[in-house]
Coordinates of C-alpha atoms and ligand atoms in Angstrom, one line a residue:
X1 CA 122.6 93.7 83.4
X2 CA 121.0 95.1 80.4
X3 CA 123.2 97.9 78.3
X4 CA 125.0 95.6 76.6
X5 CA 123.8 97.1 73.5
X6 CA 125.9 100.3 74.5
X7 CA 129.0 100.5 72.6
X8 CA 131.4 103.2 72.9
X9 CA 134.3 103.0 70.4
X10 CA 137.1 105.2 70.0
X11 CA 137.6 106.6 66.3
X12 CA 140.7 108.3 65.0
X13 CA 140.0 112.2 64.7
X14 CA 139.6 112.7 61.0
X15 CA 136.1 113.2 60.8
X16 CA 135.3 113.6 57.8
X17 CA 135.8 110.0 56.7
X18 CA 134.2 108.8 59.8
X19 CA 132.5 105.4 58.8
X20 CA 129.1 106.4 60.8
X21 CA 125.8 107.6 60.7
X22 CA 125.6 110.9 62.0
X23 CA 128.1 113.0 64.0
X24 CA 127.0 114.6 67.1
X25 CA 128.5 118.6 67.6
X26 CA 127.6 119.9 71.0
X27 CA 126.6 123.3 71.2
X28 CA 126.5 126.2 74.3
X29 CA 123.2 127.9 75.0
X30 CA 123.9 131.2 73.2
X31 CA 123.7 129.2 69.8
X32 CA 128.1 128.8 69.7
X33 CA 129.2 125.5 68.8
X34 CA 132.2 123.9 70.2
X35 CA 135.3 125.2 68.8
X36 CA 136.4 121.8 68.1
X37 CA 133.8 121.9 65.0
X38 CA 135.3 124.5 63.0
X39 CA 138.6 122.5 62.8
X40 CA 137.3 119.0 62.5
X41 CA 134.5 119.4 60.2
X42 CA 134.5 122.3 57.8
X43 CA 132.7 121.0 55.4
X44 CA 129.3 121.1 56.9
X45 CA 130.3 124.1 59.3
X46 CA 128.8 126.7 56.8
X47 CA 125.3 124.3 56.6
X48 CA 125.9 124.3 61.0
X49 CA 126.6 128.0 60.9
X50 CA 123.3 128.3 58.9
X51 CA 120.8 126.7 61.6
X52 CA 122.2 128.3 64.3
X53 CA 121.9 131.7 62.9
X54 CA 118.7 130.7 61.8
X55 CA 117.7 131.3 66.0
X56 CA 115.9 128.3 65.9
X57 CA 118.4 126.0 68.0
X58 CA 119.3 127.7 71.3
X59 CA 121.4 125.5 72.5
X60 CA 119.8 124.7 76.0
X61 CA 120.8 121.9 77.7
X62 CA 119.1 118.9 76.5
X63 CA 117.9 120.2 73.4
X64 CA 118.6 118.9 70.2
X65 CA 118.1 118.6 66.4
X66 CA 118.9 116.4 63.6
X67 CA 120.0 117.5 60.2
X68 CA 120.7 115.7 57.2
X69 CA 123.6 116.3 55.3
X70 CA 124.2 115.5 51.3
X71 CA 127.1 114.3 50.8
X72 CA 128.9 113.6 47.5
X73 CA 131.2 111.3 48.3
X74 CA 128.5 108.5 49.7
X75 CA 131.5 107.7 52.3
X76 CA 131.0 109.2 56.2
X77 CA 128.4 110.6 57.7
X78 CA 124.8 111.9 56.4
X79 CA 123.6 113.5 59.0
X80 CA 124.4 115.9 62.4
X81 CA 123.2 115.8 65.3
X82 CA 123.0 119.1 67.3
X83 CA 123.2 118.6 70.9
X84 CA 122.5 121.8 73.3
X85 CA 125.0 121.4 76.1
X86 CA 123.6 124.5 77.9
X87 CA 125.8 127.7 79.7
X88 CA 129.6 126.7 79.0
X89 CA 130.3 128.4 82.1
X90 CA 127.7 125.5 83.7
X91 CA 129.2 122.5 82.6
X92 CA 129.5 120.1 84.9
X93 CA 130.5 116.2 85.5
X94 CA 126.8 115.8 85.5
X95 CA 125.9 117.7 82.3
X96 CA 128.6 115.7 80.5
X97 CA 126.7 112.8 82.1
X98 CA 123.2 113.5 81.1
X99 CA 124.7 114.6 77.7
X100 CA 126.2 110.9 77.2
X101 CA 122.9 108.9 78.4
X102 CA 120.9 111.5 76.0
X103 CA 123.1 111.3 72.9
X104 CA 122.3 107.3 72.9
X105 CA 118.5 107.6 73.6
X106 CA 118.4 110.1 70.7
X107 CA 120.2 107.8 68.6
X108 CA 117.9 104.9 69.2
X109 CA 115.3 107.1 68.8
X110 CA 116.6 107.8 65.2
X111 CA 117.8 104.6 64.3
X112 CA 121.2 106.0 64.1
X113 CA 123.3 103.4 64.8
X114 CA 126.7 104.6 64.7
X115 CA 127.0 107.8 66.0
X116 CA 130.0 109.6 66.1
X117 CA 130.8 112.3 69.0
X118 CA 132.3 115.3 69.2
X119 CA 131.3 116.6 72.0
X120 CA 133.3 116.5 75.2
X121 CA 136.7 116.8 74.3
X122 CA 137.9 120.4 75.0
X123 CA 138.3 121.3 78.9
X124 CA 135.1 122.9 81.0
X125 CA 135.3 124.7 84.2
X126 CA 138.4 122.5 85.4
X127 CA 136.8 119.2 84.1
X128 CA 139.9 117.9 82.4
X129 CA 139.7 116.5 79.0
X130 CA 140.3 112.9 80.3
X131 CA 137.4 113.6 82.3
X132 CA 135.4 114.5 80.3
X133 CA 135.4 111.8 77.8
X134 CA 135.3 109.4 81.1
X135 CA 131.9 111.0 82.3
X136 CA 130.4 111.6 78.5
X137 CA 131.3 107.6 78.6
X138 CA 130.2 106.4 81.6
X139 CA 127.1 108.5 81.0
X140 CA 126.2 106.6 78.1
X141 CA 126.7 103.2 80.0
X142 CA 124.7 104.0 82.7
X143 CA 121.9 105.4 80.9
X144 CA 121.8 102.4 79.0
X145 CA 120.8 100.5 81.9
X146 CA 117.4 98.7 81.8
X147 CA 116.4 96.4 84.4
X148 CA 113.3 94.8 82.4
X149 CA 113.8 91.2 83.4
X150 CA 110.3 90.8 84.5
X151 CA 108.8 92.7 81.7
X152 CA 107.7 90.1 79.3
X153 CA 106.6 92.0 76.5
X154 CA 109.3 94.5 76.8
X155 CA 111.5 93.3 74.1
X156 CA 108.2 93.3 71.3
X157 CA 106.7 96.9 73.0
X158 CA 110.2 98.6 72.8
X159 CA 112.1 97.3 70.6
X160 CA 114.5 100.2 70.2
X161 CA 115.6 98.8 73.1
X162 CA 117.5 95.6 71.7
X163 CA 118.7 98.6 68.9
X164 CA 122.6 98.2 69.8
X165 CA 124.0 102.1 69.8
X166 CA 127.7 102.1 69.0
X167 CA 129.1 105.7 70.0
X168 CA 132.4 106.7 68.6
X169 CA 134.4 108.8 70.0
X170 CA 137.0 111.5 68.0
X171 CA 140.4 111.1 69.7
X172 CA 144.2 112.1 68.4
X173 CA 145.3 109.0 67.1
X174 CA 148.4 109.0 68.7
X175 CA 146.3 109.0 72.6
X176 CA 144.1 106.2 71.2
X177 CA 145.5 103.2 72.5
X178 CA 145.9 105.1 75.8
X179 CA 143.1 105.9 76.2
X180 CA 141.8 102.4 75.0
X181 CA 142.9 100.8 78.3
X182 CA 140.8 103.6 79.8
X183 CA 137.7 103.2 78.4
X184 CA 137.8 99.6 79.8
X185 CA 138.3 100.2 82.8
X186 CA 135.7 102.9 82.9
X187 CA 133.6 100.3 81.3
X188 CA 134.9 98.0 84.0
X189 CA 133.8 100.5 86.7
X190 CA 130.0 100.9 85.1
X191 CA 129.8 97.2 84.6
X192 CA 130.3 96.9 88.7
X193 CA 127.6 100.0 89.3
X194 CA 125.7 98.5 87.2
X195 CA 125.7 94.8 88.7
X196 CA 125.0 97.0 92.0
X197 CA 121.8 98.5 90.5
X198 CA 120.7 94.4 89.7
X199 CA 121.1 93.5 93.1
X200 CA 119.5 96.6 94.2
X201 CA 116.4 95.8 92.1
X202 CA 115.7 92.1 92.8
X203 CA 112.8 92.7 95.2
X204 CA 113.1 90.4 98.9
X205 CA 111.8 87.0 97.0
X206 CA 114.3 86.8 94.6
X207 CA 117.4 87.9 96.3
X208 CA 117.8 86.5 99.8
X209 CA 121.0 86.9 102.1
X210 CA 121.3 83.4 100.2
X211 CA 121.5 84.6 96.9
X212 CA 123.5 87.5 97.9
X213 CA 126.0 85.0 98.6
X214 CA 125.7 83.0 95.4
X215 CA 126.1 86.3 93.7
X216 CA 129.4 86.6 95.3
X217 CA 130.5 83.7 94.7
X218 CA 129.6 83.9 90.9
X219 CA 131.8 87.0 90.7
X220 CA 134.6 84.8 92.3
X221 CA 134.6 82.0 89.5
X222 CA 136.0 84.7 87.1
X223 CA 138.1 86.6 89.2
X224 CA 140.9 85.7 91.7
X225 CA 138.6 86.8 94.6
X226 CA 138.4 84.2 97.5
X227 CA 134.9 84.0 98.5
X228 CA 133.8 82.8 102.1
X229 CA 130.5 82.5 103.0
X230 CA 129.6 82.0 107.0
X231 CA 125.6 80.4 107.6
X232 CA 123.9 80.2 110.7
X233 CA 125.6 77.8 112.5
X234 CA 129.4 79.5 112.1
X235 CA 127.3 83.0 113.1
X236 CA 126.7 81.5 115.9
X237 CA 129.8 80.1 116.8
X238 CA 131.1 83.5 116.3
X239 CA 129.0 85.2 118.5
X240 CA 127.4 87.0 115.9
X241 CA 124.3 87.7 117.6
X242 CA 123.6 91.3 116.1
X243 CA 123.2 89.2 112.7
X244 CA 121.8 86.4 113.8
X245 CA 119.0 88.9 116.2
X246 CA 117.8 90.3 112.8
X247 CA 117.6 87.6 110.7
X248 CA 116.3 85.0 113.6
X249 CA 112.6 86.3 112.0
X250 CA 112.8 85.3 108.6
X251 CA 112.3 81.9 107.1
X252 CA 115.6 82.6 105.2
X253 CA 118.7 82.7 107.1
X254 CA 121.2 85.4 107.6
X255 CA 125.1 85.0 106.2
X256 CA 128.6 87.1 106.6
X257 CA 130.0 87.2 103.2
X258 CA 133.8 87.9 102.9
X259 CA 135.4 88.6 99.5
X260 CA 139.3 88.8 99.6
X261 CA 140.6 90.5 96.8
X262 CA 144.9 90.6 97.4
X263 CA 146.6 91.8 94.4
X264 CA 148.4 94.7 96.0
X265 CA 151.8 93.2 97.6
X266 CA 152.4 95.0 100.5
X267 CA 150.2 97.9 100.0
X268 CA 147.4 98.9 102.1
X269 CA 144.3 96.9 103.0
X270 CA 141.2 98.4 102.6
X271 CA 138.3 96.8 104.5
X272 CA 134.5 97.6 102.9
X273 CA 131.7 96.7 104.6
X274 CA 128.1 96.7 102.9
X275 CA 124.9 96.7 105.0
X276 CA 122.8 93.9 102.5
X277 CA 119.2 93.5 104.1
X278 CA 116.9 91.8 101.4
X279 CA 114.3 93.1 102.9
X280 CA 113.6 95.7 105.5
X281 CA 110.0 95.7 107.6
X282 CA 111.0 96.9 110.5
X283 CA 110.8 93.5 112.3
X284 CA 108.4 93.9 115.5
X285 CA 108.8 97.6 115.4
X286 CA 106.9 97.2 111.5
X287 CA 107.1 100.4 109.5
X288 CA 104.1 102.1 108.0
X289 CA 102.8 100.7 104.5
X290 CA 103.9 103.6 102.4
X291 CA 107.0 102.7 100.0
X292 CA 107.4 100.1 101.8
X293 CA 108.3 98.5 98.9
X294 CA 111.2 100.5 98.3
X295 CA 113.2 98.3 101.4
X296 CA 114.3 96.0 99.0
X297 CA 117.2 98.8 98.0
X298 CA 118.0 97.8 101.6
X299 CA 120.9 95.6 100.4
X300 CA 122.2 98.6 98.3
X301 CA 125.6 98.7 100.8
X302 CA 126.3 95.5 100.2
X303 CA 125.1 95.9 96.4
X304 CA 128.1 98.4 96.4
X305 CA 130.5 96.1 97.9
X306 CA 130.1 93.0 95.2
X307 CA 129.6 96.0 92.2
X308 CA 133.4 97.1 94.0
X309 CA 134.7 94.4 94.3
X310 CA 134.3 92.7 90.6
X311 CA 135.3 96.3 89.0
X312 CA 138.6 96.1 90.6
X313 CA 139.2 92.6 89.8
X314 CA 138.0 93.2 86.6
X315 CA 140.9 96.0 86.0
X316 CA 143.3 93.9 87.8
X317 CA 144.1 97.2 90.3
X318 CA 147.0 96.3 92.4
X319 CA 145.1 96.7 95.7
X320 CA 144.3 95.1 98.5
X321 CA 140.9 94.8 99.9
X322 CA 138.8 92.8 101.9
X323 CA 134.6 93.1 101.3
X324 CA 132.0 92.2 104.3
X325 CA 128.5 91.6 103.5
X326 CA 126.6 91.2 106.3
X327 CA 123.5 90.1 105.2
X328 CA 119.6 89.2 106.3
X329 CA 116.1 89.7 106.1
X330 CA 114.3 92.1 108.5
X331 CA 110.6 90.9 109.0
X332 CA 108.1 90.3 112.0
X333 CA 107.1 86.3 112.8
X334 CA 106.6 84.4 116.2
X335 CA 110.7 84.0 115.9
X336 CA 111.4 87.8 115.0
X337 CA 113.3 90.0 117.8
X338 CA 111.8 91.8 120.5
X339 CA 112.3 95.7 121.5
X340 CA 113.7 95.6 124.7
X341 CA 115.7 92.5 123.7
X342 CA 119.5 92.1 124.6
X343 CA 121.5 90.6 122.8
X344 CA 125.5 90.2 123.0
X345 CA 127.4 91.4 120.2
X346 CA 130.4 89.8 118.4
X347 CA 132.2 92.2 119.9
X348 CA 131.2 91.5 123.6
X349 CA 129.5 94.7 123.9
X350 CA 125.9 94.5 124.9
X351 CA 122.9 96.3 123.1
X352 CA 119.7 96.6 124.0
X353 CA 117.2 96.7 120.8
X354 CA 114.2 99.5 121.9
X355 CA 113.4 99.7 117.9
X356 CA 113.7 96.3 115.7
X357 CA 113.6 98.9 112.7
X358 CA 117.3 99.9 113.6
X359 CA 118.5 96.7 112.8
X360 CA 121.1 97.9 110.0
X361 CA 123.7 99.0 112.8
X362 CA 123.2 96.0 114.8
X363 CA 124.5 93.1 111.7
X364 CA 127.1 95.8 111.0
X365 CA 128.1 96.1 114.5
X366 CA 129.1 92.4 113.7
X367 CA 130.8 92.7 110.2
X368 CA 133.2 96.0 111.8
X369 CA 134.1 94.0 114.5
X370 CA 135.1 91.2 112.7
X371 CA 136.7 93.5 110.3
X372 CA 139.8 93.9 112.0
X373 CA 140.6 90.7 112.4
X374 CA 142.0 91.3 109.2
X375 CA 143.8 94.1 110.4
X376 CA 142.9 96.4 107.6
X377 CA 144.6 99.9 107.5
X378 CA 141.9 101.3 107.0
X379 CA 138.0 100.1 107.1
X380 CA 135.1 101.9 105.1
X381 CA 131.1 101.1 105.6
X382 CA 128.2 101.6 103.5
X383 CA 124.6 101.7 104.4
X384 CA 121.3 102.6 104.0
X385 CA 121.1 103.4 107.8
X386 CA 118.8 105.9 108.4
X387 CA 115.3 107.5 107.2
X388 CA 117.2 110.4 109.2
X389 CA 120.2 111.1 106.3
X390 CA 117.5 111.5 104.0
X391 CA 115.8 114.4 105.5
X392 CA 119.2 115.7 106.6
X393 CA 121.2 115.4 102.8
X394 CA 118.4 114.4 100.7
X395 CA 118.9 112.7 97.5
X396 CA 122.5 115.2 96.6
X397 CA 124.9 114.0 98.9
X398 CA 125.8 110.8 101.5
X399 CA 126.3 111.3 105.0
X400 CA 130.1 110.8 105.9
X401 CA 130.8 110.3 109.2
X402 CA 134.3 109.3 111.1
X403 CA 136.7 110.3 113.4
X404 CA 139.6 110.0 110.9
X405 CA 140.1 113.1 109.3
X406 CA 142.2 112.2 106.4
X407 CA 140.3 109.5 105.7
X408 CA 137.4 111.2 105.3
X409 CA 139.2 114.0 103.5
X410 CA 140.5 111.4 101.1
X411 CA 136.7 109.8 100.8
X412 CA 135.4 113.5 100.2
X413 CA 137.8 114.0 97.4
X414 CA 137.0 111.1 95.3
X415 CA 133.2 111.4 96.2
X416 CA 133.7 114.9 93.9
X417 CA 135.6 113.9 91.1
X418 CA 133.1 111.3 90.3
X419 CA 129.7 112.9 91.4
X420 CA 129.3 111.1 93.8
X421 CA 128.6 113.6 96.9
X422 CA 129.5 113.2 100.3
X423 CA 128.9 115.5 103.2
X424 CA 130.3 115.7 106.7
X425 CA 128.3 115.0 109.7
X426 CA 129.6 115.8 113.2
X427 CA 130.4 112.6 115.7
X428 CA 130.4 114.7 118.8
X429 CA 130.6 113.2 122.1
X430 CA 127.6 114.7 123.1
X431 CA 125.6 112.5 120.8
X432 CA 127.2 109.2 121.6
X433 CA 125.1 109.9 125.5
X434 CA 121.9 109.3 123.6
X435 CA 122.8 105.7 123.1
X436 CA 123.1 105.3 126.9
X437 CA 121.0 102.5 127.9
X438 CA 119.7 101.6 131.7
X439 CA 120.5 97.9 131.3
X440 CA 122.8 97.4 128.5
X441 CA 126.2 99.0 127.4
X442 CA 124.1 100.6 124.7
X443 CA 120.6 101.1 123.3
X444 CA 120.5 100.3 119.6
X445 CA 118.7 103.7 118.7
X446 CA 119.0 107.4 120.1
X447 CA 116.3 109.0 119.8
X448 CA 114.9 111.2 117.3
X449 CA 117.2 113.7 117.4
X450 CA 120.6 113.5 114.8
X451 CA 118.9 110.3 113.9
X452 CA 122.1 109.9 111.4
X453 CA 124.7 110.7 113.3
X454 CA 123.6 108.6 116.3
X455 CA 123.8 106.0 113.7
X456 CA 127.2 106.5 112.8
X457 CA 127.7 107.0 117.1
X458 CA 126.3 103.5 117.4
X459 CA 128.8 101.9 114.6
X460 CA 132.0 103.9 115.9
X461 CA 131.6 101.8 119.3
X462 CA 132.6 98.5 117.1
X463 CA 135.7 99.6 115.2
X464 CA 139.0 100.0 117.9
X465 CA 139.5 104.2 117.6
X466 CA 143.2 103.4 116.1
X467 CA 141.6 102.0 112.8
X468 CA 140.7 104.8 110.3
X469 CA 137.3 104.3 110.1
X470 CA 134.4 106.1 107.9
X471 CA 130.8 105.3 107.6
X472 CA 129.0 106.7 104.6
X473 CA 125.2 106.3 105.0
X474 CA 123.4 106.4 101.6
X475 CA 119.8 106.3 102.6
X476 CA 119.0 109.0 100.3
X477 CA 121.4 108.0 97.6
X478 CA 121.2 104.4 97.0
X479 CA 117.9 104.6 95.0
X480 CA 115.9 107.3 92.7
X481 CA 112.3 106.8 91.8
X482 CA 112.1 110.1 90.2
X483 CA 113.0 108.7 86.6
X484 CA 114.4 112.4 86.4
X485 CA 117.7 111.7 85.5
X486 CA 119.2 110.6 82.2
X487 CA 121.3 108.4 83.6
X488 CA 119.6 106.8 86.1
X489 CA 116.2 104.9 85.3
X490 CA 113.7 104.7 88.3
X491 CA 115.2 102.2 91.0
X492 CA 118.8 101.6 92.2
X493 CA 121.5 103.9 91.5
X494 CA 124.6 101.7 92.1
X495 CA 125.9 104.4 94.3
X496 CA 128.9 103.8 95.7
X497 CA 131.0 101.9 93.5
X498 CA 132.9 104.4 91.3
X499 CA 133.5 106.3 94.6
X500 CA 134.8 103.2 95.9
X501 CA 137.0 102.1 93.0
X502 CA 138.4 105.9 92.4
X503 CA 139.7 105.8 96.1
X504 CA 140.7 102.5 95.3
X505 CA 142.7 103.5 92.2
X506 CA 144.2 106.9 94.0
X507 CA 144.8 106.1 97.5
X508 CA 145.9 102.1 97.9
X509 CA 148.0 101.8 94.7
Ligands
LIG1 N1 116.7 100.9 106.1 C1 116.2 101.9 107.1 C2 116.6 103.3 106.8 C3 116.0 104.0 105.6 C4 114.7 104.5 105.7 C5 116.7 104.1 104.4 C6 114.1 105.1 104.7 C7 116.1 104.8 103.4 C8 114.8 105.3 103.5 C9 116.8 101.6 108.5 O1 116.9 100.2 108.8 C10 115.8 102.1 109.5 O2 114.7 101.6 109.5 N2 116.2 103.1 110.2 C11 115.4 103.7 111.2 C12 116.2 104.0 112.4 C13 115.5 104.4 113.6 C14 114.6 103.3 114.1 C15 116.4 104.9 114.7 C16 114.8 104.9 110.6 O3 115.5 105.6 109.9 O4 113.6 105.2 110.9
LIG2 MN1 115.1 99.4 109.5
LIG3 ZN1 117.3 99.0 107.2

């Protein structure tokens, strides 16, 4: 992980005396600045008042300008930095977002490298204060993220890069240890999304179902996680043929990696499950050329589970949860699977495999069954399952799919607060006839019709219908190439853990 020279420090709320370089003062599109300015800063608010009356800075979202400030004193601050926060009526999670990830660019950018913030900490359009700071925060983290490990040069070519940012944040001394403890476990949280987004970016040579496994077990020597890693041979003496089928092409092996994480008493388990394929071809059924380098994010469910599972640890949540990997590489060879193979499932149901290229459903088949023998109360999946979610939801929202309707209701609701989107899609019975199959109990792909949805058909057959059970599909999530986004350089998002750890932190403590 590489935004370790992101700081964010909290800073008692005289500003005046504030021992950094610049203070940053958002400002609405309409040229107001946040009220907070006048009564934290009126010494400079005539020089501010100037500028903006001046016409020149609009205040548009993303738009920003740097003054210097004399100052007499030679103590505090000698500069601001005007930050457009656009329509105040428009503020969102994700504006306060961008706003963090932009505010630290800038500041490299200037060599400013304390910068103090007062930006996010009135209330906007029912964003608390508390979460606003979090998001201004976690903005910053996550747009501090660089994966340039295989970029040589990078640190001589940008060497703004290594510039370490410390952002300081203005908070009534009296909520400042409070909010302390917050800020690392919001750290905490970024830290695991942002582990997530590593994984996600190793390409299929570097990180095999192997090395997802020693990943996991690295994460275990810190934490009191119990890490359990099944090869070949105990796959196979589990009947774990759906994992076994799809890795049986590649020259490196498939593996089941369990993480048991019980710090939670009697509380509720929560079983995750992460679809982790190193490398997706299509097998037999080979995809076309196009992107498809992009099926190393393939491993992005799993990504999400070991990012989960190490922020919870890390902020010692009193939970209880249980993380399956199931994990292997998808490529054609003279040992690959066949279409119109059929193979027996952990479960004892049989599938037959028309299209090799569906192979993420058939090693979670095996990870949900196995699943309850934990006897979780309640089991959530993750996966990059289908080219078909993506043309359904695009890159705004997962699929969620489920019979459980508070458990989807609950999944929803913490999807929201942290911008992470998830939207419904309907399990009806008349889908789960597509998978009928003339020889098996079930084909492994529907057709192309509700290409998602029979997905999320396929994996409701492997999880007994009196375990609340949700399968989130982030195909169009789980990576962004765009480089659109402040917060999210081109690759893997890390998508998936702060929904996981705020349903972690709200519903199983
Ligand atoms: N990993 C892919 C799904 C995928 C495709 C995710 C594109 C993101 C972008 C999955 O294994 C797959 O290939 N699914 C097939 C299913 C089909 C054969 C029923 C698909 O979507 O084409
Ligand atoms: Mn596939
Ligand atoms: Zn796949």
């Amino acid at each position: 992980m590489t935004n370790e020279h992101m700081i964010v420090e909290l800073y008692a709320e005289v500003v005046e005396s504030w021992p950094c370089d610049a203070v940053a003062i958002g400002v609405y599109d309409g040229g107001q600045p946040q009220k907070i300015v006048e009564t934290s800063c009126k010494e400079w608010s005539k020089d501010i008042d100037e500028v903006l009356a001046s016409g020149w800075f609009k205040g548009k979202e993303g738009e920003f300008m740097v003054l210097p400030l004399n100052r007499t004193a030679g103590v505090g601050p000698s500069g601001v930095l005007l930050m457009g926060l656009g329509k105040e009526s428009s503020i969102t999670l994700q504006t306060l977002e961008n706003t963090g990830a932009r505010l630290v660019k800038i500041a490299r950018d200037h060599g400013i490298a304390r910068l103090g913030c007062l930006i996010p900490l009135n209330r906007h359009n029912g964003i608390s204060r508390g979460a606003s700071v979090r998001h201004l925060a976690q903005g910053a983290w996550l747009g501090s993220y660089r994966f340039d490990r295989f970029k040589s040069k990078n640190r001589e070519e940008n060497p703004d890069e290594a510039v370490a940012v410390t952002l300081e944040l203005a908070v009534p001394s009296q909520k400042k240890e409070q909010l302390h403890k917050k800020l690392a476990r919001w750290q905490a949280i970024c830290d695991g999304q942002c582990l997530a987004r590593d994984l996600g970016n190793l390409p299929g040579n570097l990180l095999t179902p192997e090395g997802m496994a020693e990943q996991a077990r690295k994460i275990a020597e810190s934490f009191p996680i119990q890490v359990t890693v099944w090869d070949e041979k105990i796959l196979k003496n589990n009947r774990m043929n759906g994992i076994l089928a799809v890795g049986q092409g590649s020259m490196h092996p498939p593996r089941l990696i369990i993480m048991e994480y019980r710090q939670g008493g009697d509380r509720p388990l929560l079983a995750v499950v992460g679809k982790a394929i190193t490398f997706d071809s299509g097998g037999i059924s080979l995809k076309p050329g196009a992107k498809m380098e992009e099926m190393k994010f393939d491993m992005a469910g799993g990504a999400a589970v070991l990012g989960f599972m190490q922020a919870i640890a890390s902020m010692q949540l009193e939970v209880n949860v249980v993380g399956l990997v199931p994990s292997a590489e998808n490529l054609p060879s003279g040992t690959a699977q066949r279409p119109g193979d059929v193979i027996e499932t952990a479960s004892g149901q049989w599938v037959e495999v028309i299209n090799t290229d569906a192979e993420g459903r058939l090693i979670l088949a095996d990870a949900l069954h196995h699943a309850q023998t934990y006897k979780p109360d309640m089991i959530v999946d993750l996966a990059t399952l289908t080219g078909a979610c993506v043309v359904a939801l695009g890159q705004e929202a997962s699929g969620l799919m489920g019979y459980d309707k508070k458990l989807l209701r609950r999944l929803a609701r913490a999807g929201k607060r942290v911008g992470e989107l998830l939207w419904p899609l309907p399990l009806l019975a008349g889908y789960q006839d597509l998978l009928k199959s003339p020889v098996a109990d079930m084909k492994n792909v529907g057709g192309r019709d509700a290409g998602a949805i029979t997905g999320g058909c396929f994996l409701s057959r492997f999880v007994e219908k009196s375990i609340p059970w949700a399968h989130i599909d982030i195909a169009g999530t789980a990576w962004d190439m765009s480089g659109k986004k402040p917060v999210q350089p081109k690759g893997a998002t890390g998508v998936g853990v702060r929904l996981l750890c705020r349903f972690a932190e709200k519903e199983l403590q």
